[in-house]
């Protein structure tokens, strides 16, 4: 077991990355010297497939996080605990927005603990200004031609415009 954890993952679907995700990654980086944003190939929260391909989601996250020192973005397939082991990461960091996130995140943390009890699940509270941002809300607004520039970075605004044009 690692006593001091040097490397953490911030896992998610990132379909697409939002200012809320960027806030979580920035805060994870304050807690750990090395952070890997782990972009899952798999299905999203509501059971549907992602809107953007894995390659697009990784690219958008890389562009959005480009100048954050000690942060890299990597795709993964399969179980998160296996990816964490391959990467030598000792913790998972996720953001909690509201109570509605809690049940889902607790279930995932419980499952991940059963699969690998050495991997710590750590939660940071979303900054209030990002509390109601989610990738699905962003996609919905963008699909109706609404302005999402206060919710996602400029590269994602452009990608959404292209996708829903
Ligand atoms: O952004 P999300 O949708 O909350 O991210 C969920 C994610 C990708 C972290 C979760 O679905 C995941 O870990 N998927 C990989 C498959 C896995 O390990 N499942 C078992 C643990 S829940």
mmCIF file of C-alpha atoms in Angstrom, residues 10-123:
data_model
loop_
_atom_site.group_PDB
_atom_site.id
_atom_site.type_symbol
_atom_site.label_atom_id
_atom_site.label_comp_id
_atom_site.label_asym_id
_atom_site.label_seq_id
_atom_site.Cartn_x
_atom_site.Cartn_y
_atom_site.Cartn_z
ATOM 1 C CA UNK A 10 -9.780 12.325 -12.129
ATOM 2 C CA UNK A 11 -12.019 9.860 -13.979
ATOM 3 C CA UNK A 12 -15.100 10.560 -16.024
ATOM 4 C CA UNK A 13 -16.833 10.446 -19.351
ATOM 5 C CA UNK A 14 -16.083 14.136 -20.133
ATOM 6 C CA UNK A 15 -18.739 14.308 -22.843
ATOM 7 C CA UNK A 16 -17.670 17.126 -23.162
ATOM 8 C CA UNK A 17 -15.347 18.638 -20.522
ATOM 9 C CA UNK A 18 -16.945 21.597 -18.679
ATOM 10 C CA UNK A 19 -15.737 24.404 -16.385
ATOM 11 C CA UNK A 20 -16.986 22.195 -13.518
ATOM 12 C CA UNK A 21 -14.599 19.390 -14.537
ATOM 13 C CA UNK A 22 -11.739 21.881 -14.936
ATOM 14 C CA UNK A 23 -12.404 23.142 -11.403
ATOM 15 C CA UNK A 24 -12.212 19.564 -10.043
ATOM 16 C CA UNK A 25 -8.979 18.853 -11.955
ATOM 17 C CA UNK A 26 -7.415 22.110 -10.713
ATOM 18 C CA UNK A 27 -8.318 21.270 -7.129
ATOM 19 C CA UNK A 28 -7.117 17.676 -7.483
ATOM 20 C CA UNK A 29 -3.793 19.076 -8.694
ATOM 21 C CA UNK A 30 -3.528 21.159 -5.516
ATOM 22 C CA UNK A 31 -3.847 17.934 -3.504
ATOM 23 C CA UNK A 32 -1.566 15.689 -5.590
ATOM 24 C CA UNK A 33 1.683 16.398 -7.489
ATOM 25 C CA UNK A 34 0.543 14.355 -10.472
ATOM 26 C CA UNK A 35 -2.978 14.132 -11.863
ATOM 27 C CA UNK A 36 -4.197 12.094 -14.793
ATOM 28 C CA UNK A 37 -7.571 12.903 -16.267
ATOM 29 C CA UNK A 38 -8.890 9.444 -17.153
ATOM 30 C CA UNK A 39 -11.403 9.616 -19.991
ATOM 31 C CA UNK A 40 -13.605 6.505 -20.052
ATOM 32 C CA UNK A 41 -14.470 4.860 -23.342
ATOM 33 C CA UNK A 42 -17.585 3.392 -21.806
ATOM 34 C CA UNK A 43 -21.190 4.428 -21.409
ATOM 35 C CA UNK A 44 -22.311 7.537 -19.584
ATOM 36 C CA UNK A 45 -24.411 8.029 -16.440
ATOM 37 C CA UNK A 46 -27.777 7.526 -18.115
ATOM 38 C CA UNK A 47 -26.705 4.339 -19.901
ATOM 39 C CA UNK A 48 -26.494 5.936 -23.359
ATOM 40 C CA UNK A 49 -23.352 6.135 -25.499
ATOM 41 C CA UNK A 50 -21.296 9.326 -25.444
ATOM 42 C CA UNK A 51 -22.062 12.092 -27.966
ATOM 43 C CA UNK A 52 -18.396 12.734 -28.739
ATOM 44 C CA UNK A 53 -15.992 9.915 -29.644
ATOM 45 C CA UNK A 54 -13.312 8.912 -27.168
ATOM 46 C CA UNK A 55 -10.672 10.610 -29.334
ATOM 47 C CA UNK A 56 -12.710 13.831 -29.500
ATOM 48 C CA UNK A 57 -13.316 13.855 -25.734
ATOM 49 C CA UNK A 58 -9.598 13.352 -25.040
ATOM 50 C CA UNK A 59 -8.633 16.059 -27.532
ATOM 51 C CA UNK A 60 -11.131 18.567 -26.107
ATOM 52 C CA UNK A 61 -9.910 17.878 -22.557
ATOM 53 C CA UNK A 62 -6.252 18.174 -23.605
ATOM 54 C CA UNK A 63 -6.859 21.515 -25.295
ATOM 55 C CA UNK A 64 -8.893 22.805 -22.346
ATOM 56 C CA UNK A 65 -6.304 21.738 -19.731
ATOM 57 C CA UNK A 66 -3.252 22.419 -21.903
ATOM 58 C CA UNK A 67 -1.365 24.742 -19.595
ATOM 59 C CA UNK A 68 -1.937 22.949 -16.285
ATOM 60 C CA UNK A 69 1.428 21.703 -15.061
ATOM 61 C CA UNK A 70 1.454 18.133 -13.703
ATOM 62 C CA UNK A 71 -1.797 17.224 -15.453
ATOM 63 C CA UNK A 72 -2.176 14.818 -18.349
ATOM 64 C CA UNK A 73 -5.184 13.402 -20.148
ATOM 65 C CA UNK A 74 -5.387 9.713 -21.062
ATOM 66 C CA UNK A 75 -8.161 7.517 -22.444
ATOM 67 C CA UNK A 76 -8.992 4.162 -20.850
ATOM 68 C CA UNK A 77 -11.142 1.149 -21.639
ATOM 69 C CA UNK A 78 -12.375 -1.417 -19.149
ATOM 70 C CA UNK A 79 -12.283 -1.103 -15.395
ATOM 71 C CA UNK A 80 -11.110 2.092 -13.760
ATOM 72 C CA UNK A 81 -9.318 0.157 -10.992
ATOM 73 C CA UNK A 82 -7.244 -1.672 -13.633
ATOM 74 C CA UNK A 83 -6.319 1.596 -15.308
ATOM 75 C CA UNK A 84 -5.356 3.087 -11.911
ATOM 76 C CA UNK A 85 -3.122 0.080 -11.236
ATOM 77 C CA UNK A 86 -1.476 0.333 -14.686
ATOM 78 C CA UNK A 87 -0.847 4.032 -14.113
ATOM 79 C CA UNK A 88 0.401 3.549 -10.548
ATOM 80 C CA UNK A 89 -2.272 5.965 -9.271
ATOM 81 C CA UNK A 90 -3.344 5.653 -5.626
ATOM 82 C CA UNK A 91 -6.466 7.825 -5.581
ATOM 83 C CA UNK A 92 -9.535 8.811 -7.544
ATOM 84 C CA UNK A 93 -10.770 12.382 -7.242
ATOM 85 C CA UNK A 94 -14.327 13.300 -8.191
ATOM 86 C CA UNK A 95 -16.488 16.382 -7.733
ATOM 87 C CA UNK A 96 -19.732 16.433 -5.777
ATOM 88 C CA UNK A 97 -22.287 19.008 -6.837
ATOM 89 C CA UNK A 98 -25.491 18.224 -4.985
ATOM 90 C CA UNK A 99 -27.038 15.433 -2.933
ATOM 91 C CA UNK A 100 -28.193 13.877 -6.176
ATOM 92 C CA UNK A 101 -24.554 13.134 -7.055
ATOM 93 C CA UNK A 102 -23.932 11.529 -3.695
ATOM 94 C CA UNK A 103 -25.890 8.261 -4.140
ATOM 95 C CA UNK A 104 -24.311 7.594 -7.532
ATOM 96 C CA UNK A 105 -20.802 8.447 -6.367
ATOM 97 C CA UNK A 106 -21.166 6.423 -3.163
ATOM 98 C CA UNK A 107 -22.207 3.398 -5.204
ATOM 99 C CA UNK A 108 -19.205 3.787 -7.514
ATOM 100 C CA UNK A 109 -16.813 4.335 -4.591
ATOM 101 C CA UNK A 110 -18.217 1.219 -2.909
ATOM 102 C CA UNK A 111 -17.755 -0.883 -6.072
ATOM 103 C CA UNK A 112 -14.266 0.446 -6.665
ATOM 104 C CA UNK A 113 -13.356 -0.303 -3.033
ATOM 105 C CA UNK A 114 -14.530 -3.907 -3.457
ATOM 106 C CA UNK A 115 -12.412 -4.202 -6.590
ATOM 107 C CA UNK A 116 -9.322 -2.547 -5.080
ATOM 108 C CA UNK A 117 -9.367 -1.474 -1.448
ATOM 109 C CA UNK A 118 -5.957 0.261 -1.790
ATOM 110 C CA UNK A 119 -7.394 2.847 -4.164
ATOM 111 C CA UNK A 120 -8.737 5.871 -2.263
ATOM 112 C CA UNK A 121 -11.868 7.660 -3.465
ATOM 113 C CA UNK A 122 -11.692 11.358 -2.630
ATOM 114 C CA UNK A 123 -14.423 13.916 -3.236
#
